[in-house]
């Protein structure tokens, strides 16, 4: 892993060119450089590393992205007094060899996240309003790209959606114009109102359609060229003619389609991308739900362990008032 | 993203209700049919005396509802990017200084996104290797400055048309490098001519209807907004879709067919006002 990352960082243009040529040759033969299928993701792993609910770490092969979420009560903007704030920031640890284009990519990714989740209605900003014009929730999601081996956009979106689904904000009590913020041990925190869960998938279109037609005329055999591959690695993204990003929610509806640079794509390729994304979205969402359930089990075990320790500790020097307290605690649990 | 409609003294929610009622009756606010476009008019500024040393082109984009964008292209010599030593450099900036009713924070993100969209689409259609003078040493640095003077929806499409009209058949003049070498003049050409339109999806009364070339009022009430850029062979150059309405395959097909049927008109309007000096 580290060696690969080091090679990635200091790779010479000649080495990148060799990888690009190898990727193109593999596509002509109907294969991918790392022997995956055309519609196969790398190994996806979602985990919540801390006991708190506000940090998630998503791995997709060698790409690792963490997302952290925080919220606080702030005063709203004057022109939108009933809407809360939802902010995204994407950053990566930079070395001195990174060019200035990296910050442009991060800004593009931040704009994509904002467009997909904020403008797409994933989290209703009106539900973040506490007191109109005076107090609203400001939710900030901080995405950190720890390692980049291609397809950072998808992993960042998965991490953001996972942390939005799993986060719990503190419970509030509003009396008139005063707001009482309850800590987690007083009242159970409240989840955010997430309307749907869009998961994005990047596709690399291997070559121009006119080039593919020429090659089809040259090679009369029935070998299938790979037209569209999902989850491109760094070399595949560099070798691709163009890229398409499709965001699909759990019901199979396409929330966002984005195609920006490179050669033209046609409707059949775009339909193929959308159908593949609709197939893959429930699997990634199931992984996220499984990670949330596993984290909940781990949290409960940890809380029970702490409670058992406190119970043993409170058993020392038992006297008359203690059993009543113990009974109350047991009744509450 | 789009700038919110400037409704003047009319309440915004009342204005939206009015537009929704009109759309339910099959009408649009400016009387167009659902598949009609607003024809662009692009003016070319050919006053040679007003041009400075680095000003290469100046354009003004207007259409029938008063959208107005100015575009100036300036070119200087500079070093190429280290990642792409064989290519020139192209930067796009979008400013909107005449919108006092909006705060700067509110529209800054929109303008940055429009600039990114225009730049990526132009890079897809224009070979930046034509801007290379000496590989790895010197190249043309073109700076496209778009000034939004009035906007009425479809800001991405209008900005792209303005920039494409300014850059198509642009003559890079004969110039001298600081090292003394003389660079001959050349003409920039697009190998694909992109045309764009913003298409709104309205799901009122149960059925799905498309609004071609939406204005600001329709964008504020539409369920989904789709920006499609196509070329002469009807290939999709760029596609941006966002909104709460899920995009279905028939919707995408219908939207692209609606634009391709009008793309010849748009392309001729842009090409007619190209730079007159062709060398």
Short mmCIF file of N, CA, C and O in Angstrom, two decimals, chain B residues 124-235:
data_model
loop_
_atom_site.label_atom_id
_atom_site.label_comp_id
_atom_site.label_asym_id
_atom_site.label_seq_id
_atom_site.Cartn_x
_atom_site.Cartn_y
_atom_site.Cartn_z
N UNK B 124 -13.33 20.38 -24.04
CA UNK B 124 -13.75 19.18 -24.75
C UNK B 124 -13.82 19.39 -26.24
O UNK B 124 -13.70 18.43 -27.01
N UNK B 125 -14.06 20.61 -26.70
CA UNK B 125 -14.31 20.85 -28.12
C UNK B 125 -13.17 21.56 -28.82
O UNK B 125 -13.17 21.65 -30.04
N UNK B 126 -12.23 22.11 -28.07
CA UNK B 126 -11.15 22.89 -28.66
C UNK B 126 -9.85 22.20 -28.31
O UNK B 126 -9.62 21.85 -27.15
N UNK B 127 -9.00 22.01 -29.31
CA UNK B 127 -7.72 21.36 -29.05
C UNK B 127 -6.77 22.39 -28.48
O UNK B 127 -6.37 23.33 -29.17
N UNK B 128 -6.40 22.23 -27.22
CA UNK B 128 -5.50 23.20 -26.60
C UNK B 128 -4.08 23.10 -27.13
O UNK B 128 -3.26 23.98 -26.85
N UNK B 129 -3.78 22.04 -27.88
CA UNK B 129 -2.43 21.97 -28.46
C UNK B 129 -2.21 23.05 -29.51
O UNK B 129 -1.06 23.36 -29.84
N UNK B 130 -3.29 23.62 -30.05
CA UNK B 130 -3.12 24.71 -31.00
C UNK B 130 -2.56 25.96 -30.34
O UNK B 130 -2.05 26.85 -31.04
N UNK B 131 -2.67 26.06 -29.02
CA UNK B 131 -2.14 27.22 -28.32
C UNK B 131 -0.69 27.05 -27.92
O UNK B 131 -0.12 27.96 -27.32
N UNK B 132 -0.10 25.91 -28.23
CA UNK B 132 1.29 25.67 -27.83
C UNK B 132 2.22 26.37 -28.81
O UNK B 132 2.05 26.26 -30.03
N UNK B 133 3.20 27.10 -28.30
CA UNK B 133 4.17 27.78 -29.15
C UNK B 133 5.46 26.99 -29.18
O UNK B 133 5.92 26.55 -30.23
N UNK B 134 6.07 26.80 -28.03
CA UNK B 134 7.25 25.95 -27.91
C UNK B 134 6.94 24.94 -26.83
O UNK B 134 6.56 25.31 -25.73
N UNK B 135 7.10 23.68 -27.15
CA UNK B 135 6.69 22.63 -26.22
C UNK B 135 7.47 22.73 -24.92
O UNK B 135 8.70 22.72 -24.92
N UNK B 136 6.74 22.84 -23.82
CA UNK B 136 7.35 22.92 -22.52
C UNK B 136 7.93 24.26 -22.16
O UNK B 136 8.35 24.45 -21.01
N UNK B 137 7.96 25.22 -23.10
CA UNK B 137 8.61 26.50 -22.84
C UNK B 137 7.62 27.65 -22.86
O UNK B 137 7.60 28.46 -21.95
N UNK B 138 6.85 27.75 -23.93
CA UNK B 138 5.99 28.92 -24.10
C UNK B 138 4.69 28.48 -24.73
O UNK B 138 4.66 27.55 -25.54
N UNK B 139 3.62 29.15 -24.34
CA UNK B 139 2.32 28.87 -24.92
C UNK B 139 1.48 30.12 -24.78
O UNK B 139 1.82 31.05 -24.04
N UNK B 140 0.37 30.12 -25.51
CA UNK B 140 -0.60 31.20 -25.35
C UNK B 140 -1.41 30.95 -24.08
O UNK B 140 -1.83 29.82 -23.82
N UNK B 141 -1.64 31.99 -23.32
CA UNK B 141 -2.52 31.92 -22.16
C UNK B 141 -3.73 32.78 -22.49
O UNK B 141 -3.64 34.01 -22.53
N UNK B 142 -4.85 32.12 -22.79
CA UNK B 142 -6.07 32.85 -23.13
C UNK B 142 -6.91 33.02 -21.87
O UNK B 142 -7.10 32.07 -21.11
N UNK B 143 -7.41 34.22 -21.70
CA UNK B 143 -8.26 34.51 -20.55
C UNK B 143 -9.60 35.00 -21.07
O UNK B 143 -9.68 36.03 -21.76
N UNK B 144 -10.64 34.24 -20.78
CA UNK B 144 -12.00 34.57 -21.21
C UNK B 144 -12.70 35.18 -20.01
O UNK B 144 -12.86 34.53 -18.97
N UNK B 145 -13.11 36.43 -20.14
CA UNK B 145 -13.78 37.12 -19.05
C UNK B 145 -15.23 37.37 -19.46
O UNK B 145 -15.49 38.11 -20.40
N UNK B 146 -16.15 36.72 -18.76
CA UNK B 146 -17.56 36.85 -19.03
C UNK B 146 -18.18 37.76 -17.99
O UNK B 146 -17.99 37.54 -16.79
N UNK B 147 -18.92 38.75 -18.43
CA UNK B 147 -19.59 39.68 -17.54
C UNK B 147 -21.09 39.53 -17.74
O UNK B 147 -21.59 39.75 -18.84
N UNK B 148 -21.78 39.12 -16.68
CA UNK B 148 -23.22 38.92 -16.75
C UNK B 148 -23.86 40.26 -16.43
O UNK B 148 -23.81 40.73 -15.29
N UNK B 149 -24.46 40.89 -17.43
CA UNK B 149 -25.12 42.17 -17.20
C UNK B 149 -26.59 41.99 -16.90
O UNK B 149 -27.16 42.75 -16.13
N UNK B 150 -27.23 41.02 -17.50
CA UNK B 150 -28.61 40.70 -17.16
C UNK B 150 -28.79 39.22 -17.44
O UNK B 150 -28.28 38.71 -18.44
N UNK B 151 -29.48 38.53 -16.55
CA UNK B 151 -29.66 37.09 -16.70
C UNK B 151 -31.12 36.76 -16.49
O UNK B 151 -31.75 37.27 -15.58
N UNK B 152 -31.64 35.91 -17.35
CA UNK B 152 -33.03 35.48 -17.23
C UNK B 152 -33.07 33.98 -17.50
O UNK B 152 -33.66 33.53 -18.47
N UNK B 153 -32.41 33.21 -16.64
CA UNK B 153 -32.42 31.77 -16.80
C UNK B 153 -31.45 31.32 -17.87
O UNK B 153 -31.00 32.10 -18.71
N UNK B 154 -31.12 30.04 -17.83
CA UNK B 154 -30.23 29.48 -18.84
C UNK B 154 -28.86 30.12 -18.83
O UNK B 154 -28.28 30.36 -19.88
N UNK B 155 -28.33 30.37 -17.62
CA UNK B 155 -27.06 31.09 -17.55
C UNK B 155 -25.91 30.26 -18.10
O UNK B 155 -25.01 30.79 -18.74
N UNK B 156 -25.96 28.94 -17.86
CA UNK B 156 -24.88 28.10 -18.39
C UNK B 156 -24.85 28.12 -19.90
O UNK B 156 -23.80 28.26 -20.52
N UNK B 157 -26.03 27.98 -20.50
CA UNK B 157 -26.08 27.94 -21.96
C UNK B 157 -25.67 29.27 -22.56
O UNK B 157 -24.91 29.32 -23.54
N UNK B 158 -26.14 30.37 -21.98
CA UNK B 158 -25.79 31.68 -22.53
C UNK B 158 -24.30 31.95 -22.40
O UNK B 158 -23.66 32.45 -23.33
N UNK B 159 -23.73 31.59 -21.25
CA UNK B 159 -22.29 31.81 -21.07
C UNK B 159 -21.48 30.97 -22.03
O UNK B 159 -20.49 31.43 -22.60
N UNK B 160 -21.92 29.73 -22.26
CA UNK B 160 -21.18 28.88 -23.19
C UNK B 160 -21.27 29.43 -24.61
O UNK B 160 -20.27 29.45 -25.34
N UNK B 161 -22.45 29.86 -25.03
CA UNK B 161 -22.59 30.41 -26.39
C UNK B 161 -21.72 31.64 -26.57
O UNK B 161 -21.10 31.83 -27.62
N UNK B 162 -21.68 32.50 -25.55
CA UNK B 162 -20.87 33.70 -25.67
C UNK B 162 -19.39 33.36 -25.81
O UNK B 162 -18.68 33.91 -26.67
N UNK B 163 -18.92 32.44 -24.97
CA UNK B 163 -17.51 32.09 -25.02
C UNK B 163 -17.16 31.38 -26.32
O UNK B 163 -16.10 31.61 -26.91
N UNK B 164 -18.05 30.52 -26.81
CA UNK B 164 -17.77 29.81 -28.06
C UNK B 164 -17.75 30.79 -29.23
O UNK B 164 -16.89 30.70 -30.12
N UNK B 165 -18.67 31.76 -29.24
CA UNK B 165 -18.66 32.75 -30.32
C UNK B 165 -17.40 33.59 -30.29
O UNK B 165 -16.89 34.01 -31.33
N UNK B 166 -16.87 33.85 -29.09
CA UNK B 166 -15.65 34.65 -29.01
C UNK B 166 -14.42 33.86 -29.43
O UNK B 166 -13.49 34.42 -30.01
N UNK B 167 -14.41 32.56 -29.15
CA UNK B 167 -13.21 31.78 -29.41
C UNK B 167 -13.19 31.16 -30.80
O UNK B 167 -12.12 30.80 -31.29
N UNK B 168 -14.34 31.01 -31.44
CA UNK B 168 -14.37 30.39 -32.75
C UNK B 168 -13.78 31.34 -33.78
O UNK B 168 -14.13 32.52 -33.82
N UNK B 169 -12.89 30.82 -34.62
CA UNK B 169 -12.19 31.63 -35.62
C UNK B 169 -11.43 32.79 -35.00
O UNK B 169 -11.28 33.85 -35.60
N UNK B 170 -10.96 32.58 -33.78
CA UNK B 170 -10.16 33.63 -33.14
C UNK B 170 -8.78 33.64 -33.76
O UNK B 170 -8.15 32.60 -33.93
N UNK B 171 -8.31 34.81 -34.12
CA UNK B 171 -6.99 34.94 -34.71
C UNK B 171 -5.99 35.28 -33.63
O UNK B 171 -6.09 36.33 -33.00
N UNK B 172 -5.05 34.37 -33.41
CA UNK B 172 -3.93 34.69 -32.52
C UNK B 172 -2.92 35.48 -33.35
O UNK B 172 -2.43 34.99 -34.36
N UNK B 173 -2.60 36.70 -32.95
CA UNK B 173 -1.84 37.57 -33.86
C UNK B 173 -0.37 37.17 -33.93
O UNK B 173 0.13 36.37 -33.14
N UNK B 174 0.29 37.76 -34.90
CA UNK B 174 1.74 37.60 -35.03
C UNK B 174 2.39 38.37 -33.89
O UNK B 174 2.08 39.54 -33.66
N UNK B 175 3.27 37.71 -33.16
CA UNK B 175 3.81 38.31 -31.94
C UNK B 175 5.26 37.88 -31.79
O UNK B 175 5.72 36.95 -32.46
N UNK B 176 5.94 38.54 -30.88
CA UNK B 176 7.34 38.27 -30.62
C UNK B 176 7.48 37.80 -29.18
O UNK B 176 6.99 38.43 -28.26
N UNK B 177 8.18 36.69 -29.02
CA UNK B 177 8.45 36.16 -27.69
C UNK B 177 9.51 37.02 -27.00
O UNK B 177 10.26 37.74 -27.67
N UNK B 178 9.59 36.97 -25.68
CA UNK B 178 10.68 37.71 -25.03
C UNK B 178 12.07 37.27 -25.46
O UNK B 178 13.02 38.07 -25.39
N UNK B 179 12.20 36.05 -25.95
CA UNK B 179 13.51 35.63 -26.43
C UNK B 179 13.83 36.15 -27.82
O UNK B 179 14.92 35.87 -28.33
N UNK B 180 12.91 36.85 -28.44
CA UNK B 180 13.17 37.41 -29.75
C UNK B 180 12.58 36.62 -30.90
O UNK B 180 12.54 37.12 -32.02
N UNK B 181 12.11 35.41 -30.64
CA UNK B 181 11.52 34.63 -31.73
C UNK B 181 10.17 35.21 -32.12
O UNK B 181 9.43 35.71 -31.28
N UNK B 182 9.87 35.13 -33.40
CA UNK B 182 8.61 35.64 -33.92
C UNK B 182 7.66 34.46 -34.08
O UNK B 182 8.02 33.43 -34.66
N UNK B 183 6.46 34.60 -33.54
CA UNK B 183 5.43 33.57 -33.63
C UNK B 183 4.45 34.01 -34.69
O UNK B 183 3.92 35.12 -34.65
N UNK B 184 4.22 33.14 -35.66
CA UNK B 184 3.29 33.48 -36.73
C UNK B 184 1.86 33.44 -36.21
O UNK B 184 1.54 32.78 -35.23
N UNK B 185 0.99 34.15 -36.90
CA UNK B 185 -0.41 34.16 -36.50
C UNK B 185 -1.08 32.86 -36.92
O UNK B 185 -0.69 32.23 -37.91
N UNK B 186 -2.08 32.48 -36.16
CA UNK B 186 -2.85 31.27 -36.48
C UNK B 186 -4.28 31.49 -36.06
O UNK B 186 -4.60 32.45 -35.36
N UNK B 187 -5.14 30.61 -36.50
CA UNK B 187 -6.57 30.75 -36.31
C UNK B 187 -7.07 29.57 -35.48
O UNK B 187 -6.80 28.42 -35.81
N UNK B 188 -7.79 29.88 -34.41
CA UNK B 188 -8.36 28.83 -33.58
C UNK B 188 -9.61 28.29 -34.23
O UNK B 188 -10.45 29.05 -34.72
N UNK B 189 -9.78 26.98 -34.20
CA UNK B 189 -10.99 26.37 -34.76
C UNK B 189 -11.49 25.30 -33.81
O UNK B 189 -10.71 24.54 -33.25
N UNK B 190 -12.80 25.23 -33.67
CA UNK B 190 -13.43 24.18 -32.89
C UNK B 190 -13.59 22.96 -33.78
O UNK B 190 -14.14 23.06 -34.87
N UNK B 191 -13.14 21.81 -33.31
CA UNK B 191 -13.40 20.61 -34.09
C UNK B 191 -14.81 20.08 -33.84
O UNK B 191 -15.31 19.27 -34.60
N UNK B 192 -15.46 20.53 -32.79
CA UNK B 192 -16.89 20.28 -32.59
C UNK B 192 -17.49 21.59 -32.10
O UNK B 192 -16.91 22.25 -31.25
N UNK B 193 -18.64 21.95 -32.65
CA UNK B 193 -19.30 23.20 -32.30
C UNK B 193 -20.40 22.90 -31.31
O UNK B 193 -21.44 22.36 -31.68
N UNK B 194 -20.20 23.22 -30.03
CA UNK B 194 -21.23 22.85 -29.05
C UNK B 194 -22.35 23.88 -29.01
O UNK B 194 -22.12 25.09 -29.13
N UNK B 195 -23.57 23.40 -28.83
CA UNK B 195 -24.71 24.26 -28.51
C UNK B 195 -25.37 23.68 -27.28
O UNK B 195 -25.41 22.46 -27.09
N UNK B 196 -25.89 24.55 -26.44
CA UNK B 196 -26.40 24.16 -25.15
C UNK B 196 -27.78 24.73 -24.96
O UNK B 196 -28.15 25.74 -25.57
N UNK B 197 -28.55 24.09 -24.10
CA UNK B 197 -29.85 24.61 -23.70
C UNK B 197 -30.15 24.07 -22.32
O UNK B 197 -29.72 22.96 -21.96
N UNK B 198 -30.89 24.85 -21.57
CA UNK B 198 -31.39 24.42 -20.27
C UNK B 198 -32.81 23.93 -20.45
O UNK B 198 -33.64 24.65 -21.01
N UNK B 199 -33.07 22.72 -20.01
CA UNK B 199 -34.37 22.09 -20.21
C UNK B 199 -34.95 21.84 -18.83
O UNK B 199 -34.32 21.20 -18.00
N UNK B 200 -36.14 22.36 -18.60
CA UNK B 200 -36.81 22.14 -17.34
C UNK B 200 -37.80 21.00 -17.45
O UNK B 200 -38.42 20.79 -18.49
N UNK B 201 -37.94 20.24 -16.37
CA UNK B 201 -38.89 19.14 -16.30
C UNK B 201 -39.99 19.57 -15.35
O UNK B 201 -39.72 19.88 -14.19
N UNK B 202 -41.21 19.60 -15.84
CA UNK B 202 -42.34 20.01 -15.03
C UNK B 202 -43.26 18.82 -14.88
O UNK B 202 -43.72 18.26 -15.88
N UNK B 203 -43.52 18.41 -13.65
CA UNK B 203 -44.36 17.25 -13.39
C UNK B 203 -45.73 17.67 -12.87
O UNK B 203 -46.35 16.95 -12.10
N UNK B 204 -46.21 18.81 -13.28
CA UNK B 204 -47.51 19.27 -12.81
C UNK B 204 -48.61 18.42 -13.42
O UNK B 204 -48.51 17.95 -14.56
N UNK B 205 -49.68 18.22 -12.66
CA UNK B 205 -50.87 17.49 -13.11
C UNK B 205 -50.53 16.07 -13.54
O UNK B 205 -51.20 15.50 -14.40
N UNK B 206 -49.47 15.50 -12.98
CA UNK B 206 -49.21 14.09 -13.20
C UNK B 206 -48.36 13.77 -14.40
O UNK B 206 -47.59 12.82 -14.36
N UNK B 207 -48.47 14.51 -15.49
CA UNK B 207 -47.68 14.15 -16.66
C UNK B 207 -46.40 14.98 -16.68
O UNK B 207 -46.31 16.05 -16.09
N UNK B 208 -45.42 14.47 -17.40
CA UNK B 208 -44.10 15.08 -17.44
C UNK B 208 -44.00 15.91 -18.70
O UNK B 208 -44.26 15.43 -19.80
N UNK B 209 -43.63 17.15 -18.55
CA UNK B 209 -43.50 18.03 -19.70
C UNK B 209 -42.14 18.70 -19.66
O UNK B 209 -41.58 18.93 -18.60
N UNK B 210 -41.62 19.00 -20.84
CA UNK B 210 -40.30 19.61 -20.96
C UNK B 210 -40.46 21.05 -21.39
O UNK B 210 -41.26 21.36 -22.26
N UNK B 211 -39.66 21.89 -20.78
CA UNK B 211 -39.61 23.30 -21.15
C UNK B 211 -38.23 23.55 -21.72
O UNK B 211 -37.23 23.47 -20.99
N UNK B 212 -38.16 23.85 -23.01
CA UNK B 212 -36.87 24.09 -23.63
C UNK B 212 -36.48 25.54 -23.41
O UNK B 212 -37.30 26.45 -23.57
N UNK B 213 -35.23 25.75 -23.03
CA UNK B 213 -34.68 27.09 -22.83
C UNK B 213 -35.49 27.84 -21.78
O UNK B 213 -36.19 28.81 -22.06
N UNK B 214 -35.37 27.39 -20.55
CA UNK B 214 -36.15 27.96 -19.45
C UNK B 214 -35.64 29.34 -19.10
O UNK B 214 -34.46 29.65 -19.25
N UNK B 215 -36.55 30.17 -18.61
CA UNK B 215 -36.13 31.44 -18.03
C UNK B 215 -36.07 31.29 -16.51
O UNK B 215 -36.29 30.22 -15.96
N UNK B 216 -35.75 32.38 -15.84
CA UNK B 216 -35.50 32.28 -14.40
C UNK B 216 -36.75 31.89 -13.64
O UNK B 216 -36.68 31.14 -12.66
N UNK B 217 -37.91 32.37 -14.09
CA UNK B 217 -39.13 32.02 -13.37
C UNK B 217 -39.43 30.54 -13.50
O UNK B 217 -39.84 29.88 -12.53
N UNK B 218 -39.23 30.00 -14.70
CA UNK B 218 -39.51 28.57 -14.88
C UNK B 218 -38.49 27.71 -14.15
O UNK B 218 -38.83 26.62 -13.67
N UNK B 219 -37.25 28.17 -14.05
CA UNK B 219 -36.26 27.38 -13.32
C UNK B 219 -36.57 27.35 -11.84
O UNK B 219 -36.24 26.38 -11.15
N UNK B 220 -37.21 28.39 -11.32
CA UNK B 220 -37.50 28.39 -9.89
C UNK B 220 -38.68 27.50 -9.55
O UNK B 220 -38.81 27.08 -8.41
N UNK B 221 -39.54 27.18 -10.53
CA UNK B 221 -40.68 26.33 -10.22
C UNK B 221 -40.54 24.94 -10.83
O UNK B 221 -41.33 24.06 -10.52
N UNK B 222 -39.54 24.71 -11.68
CA UNK B 222 -39.42 23.40 -12.32
C UNK B 222 -38.96 22.37 -11.30
O UNK B 222 -38.23 22.68 -10.36
N UNK B 223 -39.41 21.13 -11.51
CA UNK B 223 -38.99 20.06 -10.60
C UNK B 223 -37.57 19.62 -10.86
O UNK B 223 -36.88 19.19 -9.95
N UNK B 224 -37.13 19.67 -12.09
CA UNK B 224 -35.76 19.31 -12.41
C UNK B 224 -35.26 20.19 -13.52
O UNK B 224 -36.02 20.62 -14.38
N UNK B 225 -33.98 20.49 -13.48
CA UNK B 225 -33.35 21.34 -14.49
C UNK B 225 -32.19 20.56 -15.08
O UNK B 225 -31.38 19.98 -14.36
N UNK B 226 -32.14 20.52 -16.39
CA UNK B 226 -31.18 19.70 -17.12
C UNK B 226 -30.49 20.60 -18.12
O UNK B 226 -31.15 21.30 -18.88
N UNK B 227 -29.17 20.62 -18.12
CA UNK B 227 -28.40 21.37 -19.10
C UNK B 227 -27.71 20.38 -20.01
O UNK B 227 -26.92 19.56 -19.54
N UNK B 228 -28.01 20.44 -21.29
CA UNK B 228 -27.48 19.49 -22.27
C UNK B 228 -26.69 20.28 -23.30
O UNK B 228 -27.13 21.34 -23.75
N UNK B 229 -25.52 19.77 -23.66
CA UNK B 229 -24.68 20.35 -24.71
C UNK B 229 -24.46 19.27 -25.75
O UNK B 229 -24.01 18.17 -25.40
N UNK B 230 -24.78 19.58 -27.01
CA UNK B 230 -24.63 18.60 -28.08
C UNK B 230 -23.76 19.21 -29.17
O UNK B 230 -23.58 20.43 -29.24
N UNK B 231 -23.23 18.35 -30.04
CA UNK B 231 -22.41 18.82 -31.15
C UNK B 231 -23.12 18.51 -32.47
O UNK B 231 -24.30 18.15 -32.48
N UNK B 232 -22.40 18.64 -33.60
CA UNK B 232 -23.05 18.48 -34.89
C UNK B 232 -23.54 17.06 -35.12
O UNK B 232 -24.56 16.85 -35.77
N UNK B 233 -22.82 16.07 -34.61
CA UNK B 233 -23.23 14.68 -34.78
C UNK B 233 -24.20 14.22 -33.71
O UNK B 233 -24.40 13.03 -33.54
N UNK B 234 -24.79 15.16 -32.99
CA UNK B 234 -25.75 14.88 -31.92
C UNK B 234 -25.14 14.02 -30.82
O UNK B 234 -25.85 13.26 -30.17
N UNK B 235 -23.86 14.14 -30.62
CA UNK B 235 -23.24 13.51 -29.47
C UNK B 235 -23.34 14.44 -28.27
O UNK B 235 -23.34 15.67 -28.40
#
